[in-house]
PDB file of C-alpha atoms in Angstrom:
ATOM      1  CA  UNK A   1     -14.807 167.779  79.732  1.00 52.00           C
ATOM      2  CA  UNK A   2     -16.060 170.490  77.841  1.00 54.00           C
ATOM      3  CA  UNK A   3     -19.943 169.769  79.359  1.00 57.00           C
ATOM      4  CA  UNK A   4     -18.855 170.025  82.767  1.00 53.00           C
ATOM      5  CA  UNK A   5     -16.484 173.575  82.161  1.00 55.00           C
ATOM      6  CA  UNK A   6     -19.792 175.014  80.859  1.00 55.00           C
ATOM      7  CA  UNK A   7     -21.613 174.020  84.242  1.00 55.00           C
ATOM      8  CA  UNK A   8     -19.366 175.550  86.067  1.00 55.00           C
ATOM      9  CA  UNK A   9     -19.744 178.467  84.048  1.00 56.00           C
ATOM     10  CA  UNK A  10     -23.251 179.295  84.146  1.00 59.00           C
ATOM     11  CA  UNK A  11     -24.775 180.613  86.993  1.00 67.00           C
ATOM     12  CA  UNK A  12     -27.171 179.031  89.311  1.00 65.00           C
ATOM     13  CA  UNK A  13     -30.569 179.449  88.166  1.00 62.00           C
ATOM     14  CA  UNK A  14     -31.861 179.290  91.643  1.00 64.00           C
ATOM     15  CA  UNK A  15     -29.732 182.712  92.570  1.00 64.00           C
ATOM     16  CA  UNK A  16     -32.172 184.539  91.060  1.00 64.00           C
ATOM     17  CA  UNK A  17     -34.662 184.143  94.110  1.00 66.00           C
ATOM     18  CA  UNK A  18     -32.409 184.957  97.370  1.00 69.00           C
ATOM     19  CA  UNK A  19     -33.822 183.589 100.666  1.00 67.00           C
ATOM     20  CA  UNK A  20     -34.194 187.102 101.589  1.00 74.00           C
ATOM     21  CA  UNK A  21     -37.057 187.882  99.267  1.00 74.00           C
ATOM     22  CA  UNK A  22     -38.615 184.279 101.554  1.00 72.00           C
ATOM     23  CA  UNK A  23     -38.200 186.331 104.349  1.00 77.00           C
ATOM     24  CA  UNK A  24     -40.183 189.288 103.468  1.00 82.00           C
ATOM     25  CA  UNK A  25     -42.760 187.585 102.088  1.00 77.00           C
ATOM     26  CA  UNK A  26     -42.969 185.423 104.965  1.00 76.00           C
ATOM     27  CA  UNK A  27     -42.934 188.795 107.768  1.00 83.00           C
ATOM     28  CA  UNK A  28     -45.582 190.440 105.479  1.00 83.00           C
ATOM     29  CA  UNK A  29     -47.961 187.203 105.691  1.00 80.00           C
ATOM     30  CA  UNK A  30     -47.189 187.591 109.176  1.00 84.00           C
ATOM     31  CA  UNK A  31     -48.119 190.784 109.898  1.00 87.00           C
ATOM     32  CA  UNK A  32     -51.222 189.782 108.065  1.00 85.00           C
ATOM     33  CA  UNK A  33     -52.042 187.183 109.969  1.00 85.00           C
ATOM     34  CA  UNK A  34     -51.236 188.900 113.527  1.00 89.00           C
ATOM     35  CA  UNK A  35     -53.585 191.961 112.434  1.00 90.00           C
ATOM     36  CA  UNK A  36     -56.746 189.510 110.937  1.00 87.00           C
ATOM     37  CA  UNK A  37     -56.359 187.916 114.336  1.00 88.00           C
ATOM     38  CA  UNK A  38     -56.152 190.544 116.270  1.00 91.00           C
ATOM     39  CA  UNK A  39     -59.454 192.070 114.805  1.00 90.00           C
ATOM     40  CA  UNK A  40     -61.498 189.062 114.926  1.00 88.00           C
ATOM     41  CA  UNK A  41     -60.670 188.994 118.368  1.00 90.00           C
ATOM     42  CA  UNK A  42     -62.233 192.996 118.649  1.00 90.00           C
ATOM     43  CA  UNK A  43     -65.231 191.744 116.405  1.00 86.00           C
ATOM     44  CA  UNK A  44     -65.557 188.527 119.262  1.00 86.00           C
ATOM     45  CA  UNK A  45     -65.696 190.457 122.534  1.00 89.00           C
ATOM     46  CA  UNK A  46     -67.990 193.087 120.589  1.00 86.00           C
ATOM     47  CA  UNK A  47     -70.424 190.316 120.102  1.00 85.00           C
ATOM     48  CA  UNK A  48     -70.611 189.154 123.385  1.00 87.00           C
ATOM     49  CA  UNK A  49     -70.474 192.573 125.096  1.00 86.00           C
ATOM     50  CA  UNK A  50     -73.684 193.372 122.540  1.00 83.00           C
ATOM     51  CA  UNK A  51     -75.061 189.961 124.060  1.00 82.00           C
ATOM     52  CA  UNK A  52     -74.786 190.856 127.526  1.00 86.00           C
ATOM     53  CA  UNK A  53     -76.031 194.550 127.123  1.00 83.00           C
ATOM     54  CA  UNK A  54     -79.283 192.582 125.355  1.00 79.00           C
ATOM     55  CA  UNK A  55     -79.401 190.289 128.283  1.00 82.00           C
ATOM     56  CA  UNK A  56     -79.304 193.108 130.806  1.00 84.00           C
ATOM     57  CA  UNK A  57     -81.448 195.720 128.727  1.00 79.00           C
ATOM     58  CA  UNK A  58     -84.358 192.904 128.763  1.00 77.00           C
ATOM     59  CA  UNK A  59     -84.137 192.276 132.794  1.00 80.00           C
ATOM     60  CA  UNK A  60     -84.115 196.196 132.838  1.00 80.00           C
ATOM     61  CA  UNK A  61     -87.019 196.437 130.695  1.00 75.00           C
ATOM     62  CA  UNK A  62     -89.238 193.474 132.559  1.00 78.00           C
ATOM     63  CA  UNK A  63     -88.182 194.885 135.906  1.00 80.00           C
ATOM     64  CA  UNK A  64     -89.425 198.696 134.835  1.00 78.00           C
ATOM     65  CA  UNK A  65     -92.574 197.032 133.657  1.00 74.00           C
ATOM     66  CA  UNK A  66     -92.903 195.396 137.092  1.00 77.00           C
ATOM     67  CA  UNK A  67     -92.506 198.728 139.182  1.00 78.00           C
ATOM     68  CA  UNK A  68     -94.854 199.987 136.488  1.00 74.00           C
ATOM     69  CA  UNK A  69     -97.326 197.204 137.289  1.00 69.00           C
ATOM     70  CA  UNK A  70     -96.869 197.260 141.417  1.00 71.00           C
ATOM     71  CA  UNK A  71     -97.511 201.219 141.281  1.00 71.00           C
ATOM     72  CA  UNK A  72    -100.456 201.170 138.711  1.00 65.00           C
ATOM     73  CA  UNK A  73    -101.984 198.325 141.616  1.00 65.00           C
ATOM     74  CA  UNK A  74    -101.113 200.454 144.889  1.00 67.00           C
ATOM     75  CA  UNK A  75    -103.027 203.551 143.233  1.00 66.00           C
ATOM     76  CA  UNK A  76    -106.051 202.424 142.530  1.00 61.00           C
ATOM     77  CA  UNK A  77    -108.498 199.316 141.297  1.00 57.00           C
ATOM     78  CA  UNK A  78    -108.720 200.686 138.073  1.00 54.00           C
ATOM     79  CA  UNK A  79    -104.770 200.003 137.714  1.00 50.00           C
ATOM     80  CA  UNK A  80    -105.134 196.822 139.209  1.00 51.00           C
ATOM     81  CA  UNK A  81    -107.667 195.698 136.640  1.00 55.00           C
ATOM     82  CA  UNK A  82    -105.811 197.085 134.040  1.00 54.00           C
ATOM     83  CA  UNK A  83    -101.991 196.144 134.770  1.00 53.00           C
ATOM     84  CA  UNK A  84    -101.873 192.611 134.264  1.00 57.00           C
ATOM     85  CA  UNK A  85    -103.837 193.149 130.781  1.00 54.00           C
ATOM     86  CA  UNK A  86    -101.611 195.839 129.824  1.00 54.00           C
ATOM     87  CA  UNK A  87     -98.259 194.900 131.049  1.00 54.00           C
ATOM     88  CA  UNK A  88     -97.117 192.126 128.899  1.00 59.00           C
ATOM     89  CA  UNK A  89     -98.061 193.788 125.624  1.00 59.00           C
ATOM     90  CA  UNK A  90     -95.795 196.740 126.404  1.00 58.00           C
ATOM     91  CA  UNK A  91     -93.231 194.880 127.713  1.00 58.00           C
ATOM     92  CA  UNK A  92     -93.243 192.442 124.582  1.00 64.00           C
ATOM     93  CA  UNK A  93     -93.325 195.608 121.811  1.00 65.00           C
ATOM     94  CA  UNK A  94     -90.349 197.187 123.806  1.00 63.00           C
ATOM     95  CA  UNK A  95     -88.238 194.199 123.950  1.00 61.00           C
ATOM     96  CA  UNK A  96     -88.956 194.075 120.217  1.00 65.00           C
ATOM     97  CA  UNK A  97     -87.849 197.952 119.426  1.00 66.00           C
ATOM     98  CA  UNK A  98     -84.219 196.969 121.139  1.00 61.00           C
ATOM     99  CA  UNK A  99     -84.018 194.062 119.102  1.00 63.00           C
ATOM    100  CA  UNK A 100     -84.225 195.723 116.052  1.00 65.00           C
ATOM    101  CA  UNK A 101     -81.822 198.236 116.788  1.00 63.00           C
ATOM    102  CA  UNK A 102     -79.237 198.435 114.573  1.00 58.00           C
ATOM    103  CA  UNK A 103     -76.411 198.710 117.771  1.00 55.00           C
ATOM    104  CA  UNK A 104     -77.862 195.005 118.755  1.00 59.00           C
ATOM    105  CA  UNK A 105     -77.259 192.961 115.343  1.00 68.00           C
ATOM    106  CA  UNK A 106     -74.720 190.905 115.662  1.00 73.00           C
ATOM    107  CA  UNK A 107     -75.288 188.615 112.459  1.00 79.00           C
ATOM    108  CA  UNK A 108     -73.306 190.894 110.570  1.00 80.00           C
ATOM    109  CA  UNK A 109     -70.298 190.660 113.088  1.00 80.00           C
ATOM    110  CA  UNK A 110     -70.435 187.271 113.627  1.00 82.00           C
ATOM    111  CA  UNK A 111     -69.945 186.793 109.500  1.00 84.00           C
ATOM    112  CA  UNK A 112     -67.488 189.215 109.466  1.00 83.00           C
ATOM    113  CA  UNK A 113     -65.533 186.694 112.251  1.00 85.00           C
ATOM    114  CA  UNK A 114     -65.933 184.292 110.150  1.00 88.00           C
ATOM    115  CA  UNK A 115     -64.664 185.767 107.380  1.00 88.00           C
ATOM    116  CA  UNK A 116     -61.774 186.671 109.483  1.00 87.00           C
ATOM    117  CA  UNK A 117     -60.705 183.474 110.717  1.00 88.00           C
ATOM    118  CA  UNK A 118     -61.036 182.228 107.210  1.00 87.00           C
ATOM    119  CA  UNK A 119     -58.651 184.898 105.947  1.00 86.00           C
ATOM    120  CA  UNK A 120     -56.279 184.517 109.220  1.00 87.00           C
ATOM    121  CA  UNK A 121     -56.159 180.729 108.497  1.00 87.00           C
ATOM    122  CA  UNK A 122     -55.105 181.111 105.131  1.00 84.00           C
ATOM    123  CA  UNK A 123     -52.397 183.351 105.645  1.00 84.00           C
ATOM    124  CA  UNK A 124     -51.009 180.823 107.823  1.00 87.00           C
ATOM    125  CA  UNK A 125     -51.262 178.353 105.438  1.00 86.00           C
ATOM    126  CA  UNK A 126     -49.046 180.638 103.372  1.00 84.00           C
ATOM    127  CA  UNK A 127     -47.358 181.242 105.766  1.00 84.00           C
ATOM    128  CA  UNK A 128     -46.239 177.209 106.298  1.00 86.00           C
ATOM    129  CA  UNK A 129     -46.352 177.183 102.231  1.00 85.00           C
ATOM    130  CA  UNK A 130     -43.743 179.936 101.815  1.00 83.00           C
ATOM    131  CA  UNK A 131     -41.599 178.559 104.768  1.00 85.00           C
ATOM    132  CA  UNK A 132     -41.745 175.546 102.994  1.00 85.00           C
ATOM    133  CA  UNK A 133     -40.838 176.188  99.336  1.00 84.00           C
ATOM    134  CA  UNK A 134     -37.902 178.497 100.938  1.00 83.00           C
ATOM    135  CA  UNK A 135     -36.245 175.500 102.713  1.00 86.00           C
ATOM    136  CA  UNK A 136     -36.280 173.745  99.729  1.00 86.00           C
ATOM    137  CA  UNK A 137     -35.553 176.315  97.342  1.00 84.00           C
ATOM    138  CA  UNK A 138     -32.013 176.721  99.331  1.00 84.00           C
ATOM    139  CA  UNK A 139     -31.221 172.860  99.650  1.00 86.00           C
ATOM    140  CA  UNK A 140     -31.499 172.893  95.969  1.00 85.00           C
ATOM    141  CA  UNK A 141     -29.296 175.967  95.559  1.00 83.00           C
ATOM    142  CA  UNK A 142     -26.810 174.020  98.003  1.00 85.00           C
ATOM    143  CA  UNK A 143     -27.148 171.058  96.178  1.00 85.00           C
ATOM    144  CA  UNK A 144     -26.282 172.815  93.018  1.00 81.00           C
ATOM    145  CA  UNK A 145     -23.452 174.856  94.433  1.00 83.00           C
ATOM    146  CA  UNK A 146     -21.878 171.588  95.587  1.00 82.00           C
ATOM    147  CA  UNK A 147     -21.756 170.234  92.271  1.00 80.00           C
ATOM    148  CA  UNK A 148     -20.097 173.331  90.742  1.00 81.00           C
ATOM    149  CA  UNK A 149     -17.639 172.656  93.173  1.00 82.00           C
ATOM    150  CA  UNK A 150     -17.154 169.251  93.120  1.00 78.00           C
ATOM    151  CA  UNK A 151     -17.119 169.614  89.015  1.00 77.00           C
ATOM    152  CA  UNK A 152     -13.824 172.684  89.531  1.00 80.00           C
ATOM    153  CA  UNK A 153     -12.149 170.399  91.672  1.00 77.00           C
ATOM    154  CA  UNK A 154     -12.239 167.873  88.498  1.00 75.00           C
ATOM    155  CA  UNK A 155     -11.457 170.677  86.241  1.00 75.00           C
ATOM    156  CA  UNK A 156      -8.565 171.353  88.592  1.00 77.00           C
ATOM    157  CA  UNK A 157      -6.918 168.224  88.747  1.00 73.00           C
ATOM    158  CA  UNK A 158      -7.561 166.351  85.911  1.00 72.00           C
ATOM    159  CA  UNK A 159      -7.282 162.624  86.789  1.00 74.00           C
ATOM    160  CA  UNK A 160      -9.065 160.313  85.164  1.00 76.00           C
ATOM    161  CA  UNK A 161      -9.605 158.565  88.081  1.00 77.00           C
ATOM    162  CA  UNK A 162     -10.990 161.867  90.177  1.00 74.00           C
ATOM    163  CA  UNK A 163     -12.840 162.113  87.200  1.00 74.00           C
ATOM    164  CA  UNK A 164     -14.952 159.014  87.008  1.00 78.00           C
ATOM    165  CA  UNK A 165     -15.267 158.846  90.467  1.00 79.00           C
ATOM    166  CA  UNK A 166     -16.946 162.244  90.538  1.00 76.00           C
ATOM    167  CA  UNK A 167     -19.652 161.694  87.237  1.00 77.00           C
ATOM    168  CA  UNK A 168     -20.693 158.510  89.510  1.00 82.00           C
ATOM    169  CA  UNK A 169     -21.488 160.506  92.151  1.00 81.00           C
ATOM    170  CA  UNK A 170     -23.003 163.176  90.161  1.00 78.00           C
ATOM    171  CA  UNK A 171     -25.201 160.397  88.541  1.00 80.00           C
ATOM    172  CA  UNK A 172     -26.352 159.294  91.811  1.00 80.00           C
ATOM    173  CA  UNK A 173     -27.318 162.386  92.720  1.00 80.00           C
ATOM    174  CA  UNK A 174     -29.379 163.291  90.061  1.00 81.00           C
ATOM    175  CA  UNK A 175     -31.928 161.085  90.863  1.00 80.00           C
ATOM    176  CA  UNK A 176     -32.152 163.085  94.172  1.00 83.00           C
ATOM    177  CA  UNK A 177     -32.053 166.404  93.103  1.00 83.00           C
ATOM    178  CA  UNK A 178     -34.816 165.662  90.408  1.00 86.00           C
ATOM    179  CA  UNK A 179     -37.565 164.377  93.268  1.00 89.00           C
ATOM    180  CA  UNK A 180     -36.223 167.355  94.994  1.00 86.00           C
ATOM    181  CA  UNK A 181     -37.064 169.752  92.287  1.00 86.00           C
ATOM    182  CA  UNK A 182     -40.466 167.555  91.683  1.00 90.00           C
ATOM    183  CA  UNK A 183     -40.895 168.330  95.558  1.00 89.00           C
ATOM    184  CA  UNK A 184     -40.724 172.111  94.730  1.00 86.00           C
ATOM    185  CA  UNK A 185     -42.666 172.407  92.226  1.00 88.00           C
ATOM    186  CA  UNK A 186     -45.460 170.467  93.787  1.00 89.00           C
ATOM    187  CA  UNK A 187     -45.274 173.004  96.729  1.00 86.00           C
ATOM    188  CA  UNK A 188     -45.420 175.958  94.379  1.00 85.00           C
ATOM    189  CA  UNK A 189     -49.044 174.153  92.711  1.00 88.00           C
ATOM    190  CA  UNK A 190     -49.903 173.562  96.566  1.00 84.00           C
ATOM    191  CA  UNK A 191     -49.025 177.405  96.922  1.00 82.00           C
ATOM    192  CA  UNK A 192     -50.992 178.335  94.306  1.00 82.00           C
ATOM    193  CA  UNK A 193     -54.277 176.363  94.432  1.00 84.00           C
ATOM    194  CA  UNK A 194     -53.906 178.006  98.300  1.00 80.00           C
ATOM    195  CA  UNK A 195     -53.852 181.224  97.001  1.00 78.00           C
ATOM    196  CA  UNK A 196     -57.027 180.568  94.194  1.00 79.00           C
ATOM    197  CA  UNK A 197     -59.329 178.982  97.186  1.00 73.00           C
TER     198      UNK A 197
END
């Protein structure tokens, strides 16, 4: 009797963590998430509007070359001679000089996607890990308030019949509410080898 007056009295260890303190660190991995997203998605269409100015800046180039070419041959022989040997040297240097411009690498952006969507993935993972751990955290805060309860109506009314009946069901539910609290902590090692990768 005296055991199960001094369960009632302590308090439950799992109050400590209220599922409110869950919920902000579950918005704040959110917000997270939302903002790596929404950047990798900048960094994307950056890349591809960087590929398309390349694309177009090289027809520009080859077609400027041409009307260089078709007016050296209309004013004179000489040009005519010398165009075609001319022509694709320039062109080829010039398409070079844009490349290496430091407004057309894109390696850098595309690794700083990546690194994005790495980062954005993991949050999520969190994310699900956090979510996680907090539904279990407050079935095993129910499951503990339950027995308080169960344990003051003994206390209460003092059968010995209530009595027995009630440490058999306790008993049966430990079993639960240890591979419940095994459960947890393996989510909080998932958590944490999460966080370390």
């Amino acid at each position: 009797m005296g055991e199960l007056s001094s369960s009632t009295i302590l308090d439950n260890p799992l109050s400590i963590c209220p599922p409110t303190q869950f919920r902000t660190i579950h918005d704040l991995y959110s917000s997270m998430q939302k903002k790596l997203t929404k950047r990798k998605r900048k960094i994307t269409k950056r890349v591809k509007l960087i590929g398309l100015v390349k694309k177009l800046s090289s027809a520009g180039l080859i077609l400027a070359c041409t009307a260089v070419g078709v007016f050296l041959a209309l004013h004179g022989c000489a040009g005519v001679l010398a165009a075609p040997l001319a022509l694709p040297g320039f062109c080829t240097k010039m398409v070079m000089k844009l490349k290496r411009l430091r407004a057309f690498r894109t390696n850098f952006l595309n690794t700083l996607s990546a690194q994005l969507d790495a980062a954005a993935r993991a949050a999520y993972i969190l994310i699900r890990d956090f979510h996680t751990m907090s539904r279990l955290v407050i079935r095993l805060h129910d499951e503990i308030e339950h027995n308080r309860a169960v344990i003051k109506i003994c206390l209460r009314n003092r059968e010995r019949h209530t009595l027995q009946e009630i440490l058999r069901e306790l008993r049966l539910s430990r079993g639960g509410f240890v591979e419940q609290l095994n459960e947890l902590e393996e989510h909080v090692y998932l958590c944490f080898l999460t966080i370390v990768t």
